[in-house]
C-alpha cells in the first residue's frame, strides 16, 4: 500500500491543486512532484515569473506566496510503478473535511485528467467552488510541449 503526503496548505490558501497520487520518485524523496522528469515546479515558477530552484522549502514558499495549496485526491492505493493507470484499491483523501477546515479555498485545480477522474469517482462538485482541469505536468505527457503546458497553466494566475 502506498500513501500520499499531508496537504501543503495555509489558512490563506485560495486555490487547491489536486494531483492523483505521488509517484515512486516523489515517495522516495518525500516531496510533491519530486521526479525531476515532472515539470510541475518548473511550470509554476515560470507561470509566477520566479527563478526556478530545486530547493523544496523554496517551492513550498512559492505556494504560500500565491495562496496555493497542494494535495492529492487519493490517500492510499496499490500501484506498481508510477502510472495512474496501474492504481488499484484506492481510498480517497478527506477532501470535504479539508475544505471545511480551510474555507478560503475557492478553486480546485486538477493537475491532470486522471486527478479529475478520481475526484468525480468519489466526490461531487459543490456550487461554491470553481473547478479547472489543466494538462498533466508529467514528463510522460508527451501530447504537449513544456511551453504549451506553461501557457495552459497560466490560467491559474487568473483565478
PDB file of N, CA and C in Angstrom, residues 26-84:
ATOM      1  N   UNK A  26       8.716  10.587  -6.134  1.00  0.00           N
ATOM      2  CA  UNK A  26       8.204  11.526  -5.130  1.00  0.00           C
ATOM      3  C   UNK A  26       8.134  10.852  -3.766  1.00  0.00           C
ATOM      4  N   UNK A  27       7.663   9.612  -3.747  1.00  0.00           N
ATOM      5  CA  UNK A  27       7.588   8.880  -2.485  1.00  0.00           C
ATOM      6  C   UNK A  27       8.985   8.642  -1.911  1.00  0.00           C
ATOM      7  N   UNK A  28       9.940   8.336  -2.780  1.00  0.00           N
ATOM      8  CA  UNK A  28      11.309   8.090  -2.320  1.00  0.00           C
ATOM      9  C   UNK A  28      11.921   9.336  -1.684  1.00  0.00           C
ATOM     10  N   UNK A  29      11.727  10.489  -2.310  1.00  0.00           N
ATOM     11  CA  UNK A  29      12.339  11.712  -1.771  1.00  0.00           C
ATOM     12  C   UNK A  29      11.398  12.481  -0.847  1.00  0.00           C
ATOM     13  N   UNK A  30      10.169  11.982  -0.681  1.00  0.00           N
ATOM     14  CA  UNK A  30       9.177  12.594   0.209  1.00  0.00           C
ATOM     15  C   UNK A  30       8.904  14.051  -0.150  1.00  0.00           C
ATOM     16  N   UNK A  31       8.720  14.294  -1.444  1.00  0.00           N
ATOM     17  CA  UNK A  31       8.406  15.630  -1.947  1.00  0.00           C
ATOM     18  C   UNK A  31       7.319  15.527  -3.010  1.00  0.00           C
ATOM     19  N   UNK A  32       6.366  16.457  -2.959  1.00  0.00           N
ATOM     20  CA  UNK A  32       5.399  16.547  -4.045  1.00  0.00           C
ATOM     21  C   UNK A  32       6.146  16.799  -5.347  1.00  0.00           C
ATOM     22  N   UNK A  33       5.757  16.082  -6.388  1.00  0.00           N
ATOM     23  CA  UNK A  33       6.343  16.228  -7.720  1.00  0.00           C
ATOM     24  C   UNK A  33       7.872  16.182  -7.656  1.00  0.00           C
ATOM     25  N   UNK A  34       8.369  15.179  -6.946  1.00  0.00           N
ATOM     26  CA  UNK A  34       9.803  15.036  -6.729  1.00  0.00           C
ATOM     27  C   UNK A  34      10.564  14.436  -7.893  1.00  0.00           C
ATOM     28  N   UNK A  35       9.862  13.888  -8.869  1.00  0.00           N
ATOM     29  CA  UNK A  35      10.524  13.332 -10.049  1.00  0.00           C
ATOM     30  C   UNK A  35      11.018  14.476 -10.926  1.00  0.00           C
ATOM     31  N   UNK A  36      12.307  14.505 -11.183  1.00  0.00           N
ATOM     32  CA  UNK A  36      12.889  15.592 -11.986  1.00  0.00           C
ATOM     33  C   UNK A  36      12.329  15.630 -13.408  1.00  0.00           C
ATOM     34  N   UNK A  37      11.738  14.513 -13.863  1.00  0.00           N
ATOM     35  CA  UNK A  37      11.125  14.484 -15.193  1.00  0.00           C
ATOM     36  C   UNK A  37       9.748  15.137 -15.208  1.00  0.00           C
ATOM     37  N   UNK A  38       9.190  15.380 -14.029  1.00  0.00           N
ATOM     38  CA  UNK A  38       7.894  16.043 -13.932  1.00  0.00           C
ATOM     39  C   UNK A  38       8.130  17.548 -13.980  1.00  0.00           C
ATOM     40  N   UNK A  39       7.336  18.239 -14.766  1.00  0.00           N
ATOM     41  CA  UNK A  39       7.527  19.675 -14.991  1.00  0.00           C
ATOM     42  C   UNK A  39       6.740  20.570 -14.036  1.00  0.00           C
ATOM     43  N   UNK A  40       6.045  19.983 -13.053  1.00  0.00           N
ATOM     44  CA  UNK A  40       5.154  20.764 -12.194  1.00  0.00           C
ATOM     45  C   UNK A  40       5.824  22.014 -11.631  1.00  0.00           C
ATOM     46  N   UNK A  41       6.956  21.851 -10.963  1.00  0.00           N
ATOM     47  CA  UNK A  41       7.593  23.001 -10.314  1.00  0.00           C
ATOM     48  C   UNK A  41       8.161  23.974 -11.345  1.00  0.00           C
ATOM     49  N   UNK A  42       8.709  23.459 -12.428  1.00  0.00           N
ATOM     50  CA  UNK A  42       9.231  24.349 -13.481  1.00  0.00           C
ATOM     51  C   UNK A  42       8.099  25.194 -14.052  1.00  0.00           C
ATOM     52  N   UNK A  43       6.955  24.572 -14.234  1.00  0.00           N
ATOM     53  CA  UNK A  43       5.784  25.296 -14.754  1.00  0.00           C
ATOM     54  C   UNK A  43       5.360  26.382 -13.774  1.00  0.00           C
ATOM     55  N   UNK A  44       5.215  26.040 -12.500  1.00  0.00           N
ATOM     56  CA  UNK A  44       4.762  27.037 -11.519  1.00  0.00           C
ATOM     57  C   UNK A  44       5.734  28.203 -11.402  1.00  0.00           C
ATOM     58  N   UNK A  45       7.014  27.912 -11.341  1.00  0.00           N
ATOM     59  CA  UNK A  45       7.993  29.001 -11.238  1.00  0.00           C
ATOM     60  C   UNK A  45       7.923  29.908 -12.463  1.00  0.00           C
ATOM     61  N   UNK A  46       7.752  29.333 -13.632  1.00  0.00           N
ATOM     62  CA  UNK A  46       7.656  30.126 -14.865  1.00  0.00           C
ATOM     63  C   UNK A  46       6.363  30.942 -14.883  1.00  0.00           C
ATOM     64  N   UNK A  47       5.250  30.320 -14.530  1.00  0.00           N
ATOM     65  CA  UNK A  47       3.949  30.990 -14.532  1.00  0.00           C
ATOM     66  C   UNK A  47       3.957  32.205 -13.605  1.00  0.00           C
ATOM     67  N   UNK A  48       4.627  32.078 -12.457  1.00  0.00           N
ATOM     68  CA  UNK A  48       4.660  33.182 -11.495  1.00  0.00           C
ATOM     69  C   UNK A  48       5.931  34.017 -11.609  1.00  0.00           C
ATOM     70  N   UNK A  49       6.639  33.849 -12.719  1.00  0.00           N
ATOM     71  CA  UNK A  49       7.808  34.670 -13.044  1.00  0.00           C
ATOM     72  C   UNK A  49       8.848  34.677 -11.925  1.00  0.00           C
ATOM     73  N   UNK A  50       9.174  33.494 -11.464  1.00  0.00           N
ATOM     74  CA  UNK A  50      10.188  33.327 -10.433  1.00  0.00           C
ATOM     75  C   UNK A  50      11.309  32.455 -10.990  1.00  0.00           C
ATOM     76  N   UNK A  51      12.501  32.627 -10.459  1.00  0.00           N
ATOM     77  CA  UNK A  51      13.641  31.819 -10.862  1.00  0.00           C
ATOM     78  C   UNK A  51      13.503  30.430 -10.246  1.00  0.00           C
ATOM     79  N   UNK A  52      13.591  29.420 -11.088  1.00  0.00           N
ATOM     80  CA  UNK A  52      13.423  28.051 -10.621  1.00  0.00           C
ATOM     81  C   UNK A  52      14.532  27.661  -9.656  1.00  0.00           C
ATOM     82  N   UNK A  53      14.159  26.916  -8.643  1.00  0.00           N
ATOM     83  CA  UNK A  53      15.113  26.311  -7.720  1.00  0.00           C
ATOM     84  C   UNK A  53      14.640  24.899  -7.401  1.00  0.00           C
ATOM     85  N   UNK A  54      15.584  24.021  -7.167  1.00  0.00           N
ATOM     86  CA  UNK A  54      15.250  22.645  -6.802  1.00  0.00           C
ATOM     87  C   UNK A  54      15.019  22.512  -5.299  1.00  0.00           C
ATOM     88  N   UNK A  55      15.265  23.579  -4.552  1.00  0.00           N
ATOM     89  CA  UNK A  55      15.103  23.555  -3.098  1.00  0.00           C
ATOM     90  C   UNK A  55      13.628  23.419  -2.723  1.00  0.00           C
ATOM     91  N   UNK A  56      13.298  22.337  -2.010  1.00  0.00           N
ATOM     92  CA  UNK A  56      11.894  22.047  -1.695  1.00  0.00           C
ATOM     93  C   UNK A  56      11.274  23.105  -0.792  1.00  0.00           C
ATOM     94  N   UNK A  57      12.028  23.630   0.145  1.00  0.00           N
ATOM     95  CA  UNK A  57      11.487  24.682   1.024  1.00  0.00           C
ATOM     96  C   UNK A  57      11.110  25.915   0.209  1.00  0.00           C
ATOM     97  N   UNK A  58      11.911  26.254  -0.779  1.00  0.00           N
ATOM     98  CA  UNK A  58      11.600  27.397  -1.657  1.00  0.00           C
ATOM     99  C   UNK A  58      10.350  27.126  -2.484  1.00  0.00           C
ATOM    100  N   UNK A  59      10.161  25.887  -2.875  1.00  0.00           N
ATOM    101  CA  UNK A  59       8.968  25.511  -3.624  1.00  0.00           C
ATOM    102  C   UNK A  59       7.719  25.706  -2.760  1.00  0.00           C
ATOM    103  N   UNK A  60       7.818  25.302  -1.498  1.00  0.00           N
ATOM    104  CA  UNK A  60       6.684  25.471  -0.584  1.00  0.00           C
ATOM    105  C   UNK A  60       6.401  26.956  -0.329  1.00  0.00           C
ATOM    106  N   UNK A  61       7.446  27.766  -0.283  1.00  0.00           N
ATOM    107  CA  UNK A  61       7.269  29.213  -0.105  1.00  0.00           C
ATOM    108  C   UNK A  61       6.541  29.810  -1.302  1.00  0.00           C
ATOM    109  N   UNK A  62       6.851  29.332  -2.502  1.00  0.00           N
ATOM    110  CA  UNK A  62       6.154  29.788  -3.705  1.00  0.00           C
ATOM    111  C   UNK A  62       4.658  29.526  -3.584  1.00  0.00           C
ATOM    112  N   UNK A  63       4.292  28.341  -3.111  1.00  0.00           N
ATOM    113  CA  UNK A  63       2.880  28.012  -2.927  1.00  0.00           C
ATOM    114  C   UNK A  63       2.223  29.013  -1.979  1.00  0.00           C
ATOM    115  N   UNK A  64       2.870  29.262  -0.852  1.00  0.00           N
ATOM    116  CA  UNK A  64       2.318  30.203   0.133  1.00  0.00           C
ATOM    117  C   UNK A  64       2.198  31.609  -0.436  1.00  0.00           C
ATOM    118  N   UNK A  65       3.211  32.026  -1.160  1.00  0.00           N
ATOM    119  CA  UNK A  65       3.233  33.390  -1.706  1.00  0.00           C
ATOM    120  C   UNK A  65       2.028  33.657  -2.601  1.00  0.00           C
ATOM    121  N   UNK A  66       1.597  32.650  -3.323  1.00  0.00           N
ATOM    122  CA  UNK A  66       0.495  32.831  -4.265  1.00  0.00           C
ATOM    123  C   UNK A  66      -0.800  32.139  -3.799  1.00  0.00           C
ATOM    124  N   UNK A  67      -0.894  31.883  -2.515  1.00  0.00           N
ATOM    125  CA  UNK A  67      -2.107  31.324  -1.885  1.00  0.00           C
ATOM    126  C   UNK A  67      -2.547  30.011  -2.523  1.00  0.00           C
ATOM    127  N   UNK A  68      -1.566  29.176  -2.836  1.00  0.00           N
ATOM    128  CA  UNK A  68      -1.829  27.871  -3.431  1.00  0.00           C
ATOM    129  C   UNK A  68      -1.693  26.783  -2.369  1.00  0.00           C
ATOM    130  N   UNK A  69      -2.482  25.757  -2.502  1.00  0.00           N
ATOM    131  CA  UNK A  69      -2.382  24.572  -1.657  1.00  0.00           C
ATOM    132  C   UNK A  69      -2.173  23.378  -2.578  1.00  0.00           C
ATOM    133  N   UNK A  70      -1.616  22.327  -2.019  1.00  0.00           N
ATOM    134  CA  UNK A  70      -1.288  21.153  -2.824  1.00  0.00           C
ATOM    135  C   UNK A  70      -1.657  19.895  -2.048  1.00  0.00           C
ATOM    136  N   UNK A  71      -2.366  18.990  -2.734  1.00  0.00           N
ATOM    137  CA  UNK A  71      -2.724  17.711  -2.132  1.00  0.00           C
ATOM    138  C   UNK A  71      -3.027  16.732  -3.255  1.00  0.00           C
ATOM    139  N   UNK A  72      -3.405  15.524  -2.896  1.00  0.00           N
ATOM    140  CA  UNK A  72      -3.776  14.504  -3.869  1.00  0.00           C
ATOM    141  C   UNK A  72      -5.191  14.023  -3.591  1.00  0.00           C
ATOM    142  N   UNK A  73      -5.864  13.602  -4.631  1.00  0.00           N
ATOM    143  CA  UNK A  73      -7.220  13.071  -4.482  1.00  0.00           C
ATOM    144  C   UNK A  73      -7.191  11.790  -3.651  1.00  0.00           C
ATOM    145  N   UNK A  74      -6.173  10.969  -3.871  1.00  0.00           N
ATOM    146  CA  UNK A  74      -6.117   9.680  -3.194  1.00  0.00           C
ATOM    147  C   UNK A  74      -5.226   9.715  -1.961  1.00  0.00           C
ATOM    148  N   UNK A  75      -5.706   9.073  -0.912  1.00  0.00           N
ATOM    149  CA  UNK A  75      -4.930   8.952   0.323  1.00  0.00           C
ATOM    150  C   UNK A  75      -3.955   7.788   0.229  1.00  0.00           C
ATOM    151  N   UNK A  76      -4.451   6.681  -0.365  1.00  0.00           N
ATOM    152  CA  UNK A  76      -3.609   5.493  -0.485  1.00  0.00           C
ATOM    153  C   UNK A  76      -4.135   4.606  -1.608  1.00  0.00           C
ATOM    154  N   UNK A  77      -3.242   3.734  -2.072  1.00  0.00           N
ATOM    155  CA  UNK A  77      -3.625   2.811  -3.140  1.00  0.00           C
ATOM    156  C   UNK A  77      -2.556   1.746  -3.289  1.00  0.00           C
ATOM    157  N   UNK A  78      -2.894   0.731  -4.059  1.00  0.00           N
ATOM    158  CA  UNK A  78      -1.920  -0.251  -4.526  1.00  0.00           C
ATOM    159  C   UNK A  78      -1.510   0.188  -5.924  1.00  0.00           C
ATOM    160  N   UNK A  79      -0.216   0.165  -6.193  1.00  0.00           N
ATOM    161  CA  UNK A  79       0.231   0.539  -7.540  1.00  0.00           C
ATOM    162  C   UNK A  79       1.673   0.094  -7.735  1.00  0.00           C
ATOM    163  N   UNK A  80       1.915  -0.573  -8.846  1.00  0.00           N
ATOM    164  CA  UNK A  80       3.284  -0.881  -9.240  1.00  0.00           C
ATOM    165  C   UNK A  80       3.740   0.233 -10.155  1.00  0.00           C
ATOM    166  N   UNK A  81       4.859   0.851  -9.834  1.00  0.00           N
ATOM    167  CA  UNK A  81       5.361   1.958 -10.628  1.00  0.00           C
ATOM    168  C   UNK A  81       4.612   3.235 -10.317  1.00  0.00           C
ATOM    169  N   UNK A  82       4.626   4.155 -11.267  1.00  0.00           N
ATOM    170  CA  UNK A  82       4.069   5.483 -11.041  1.00  0.00           C
ATOM    171  C   UNK A  82       2.865   5.833 -11.902  1.00  0.00           C
ATOM    172  N   UNK A  83       2.497   4.956 -12.827  1.00  0.00           N
ATOM    173  CA  UNK A  83       1.403   5.282 -13.736  1.00  0.00           C
ATOM    174  C   UNK A  83       0.049   5.217 -13.041  1.00  0.00           C
ATOM    175  N   UNK A  84      -0.765   6.253 -13.248  1.00  0.00           N
ATOM    176  CA  UNK A  84      -2.108   6.267 -12.670  1.00  0.00           C
ATOM    177  C   UNK A  84      -2.952   5.106 -13.178  1.00  0.00           C
TER     178      UNK A  84
END
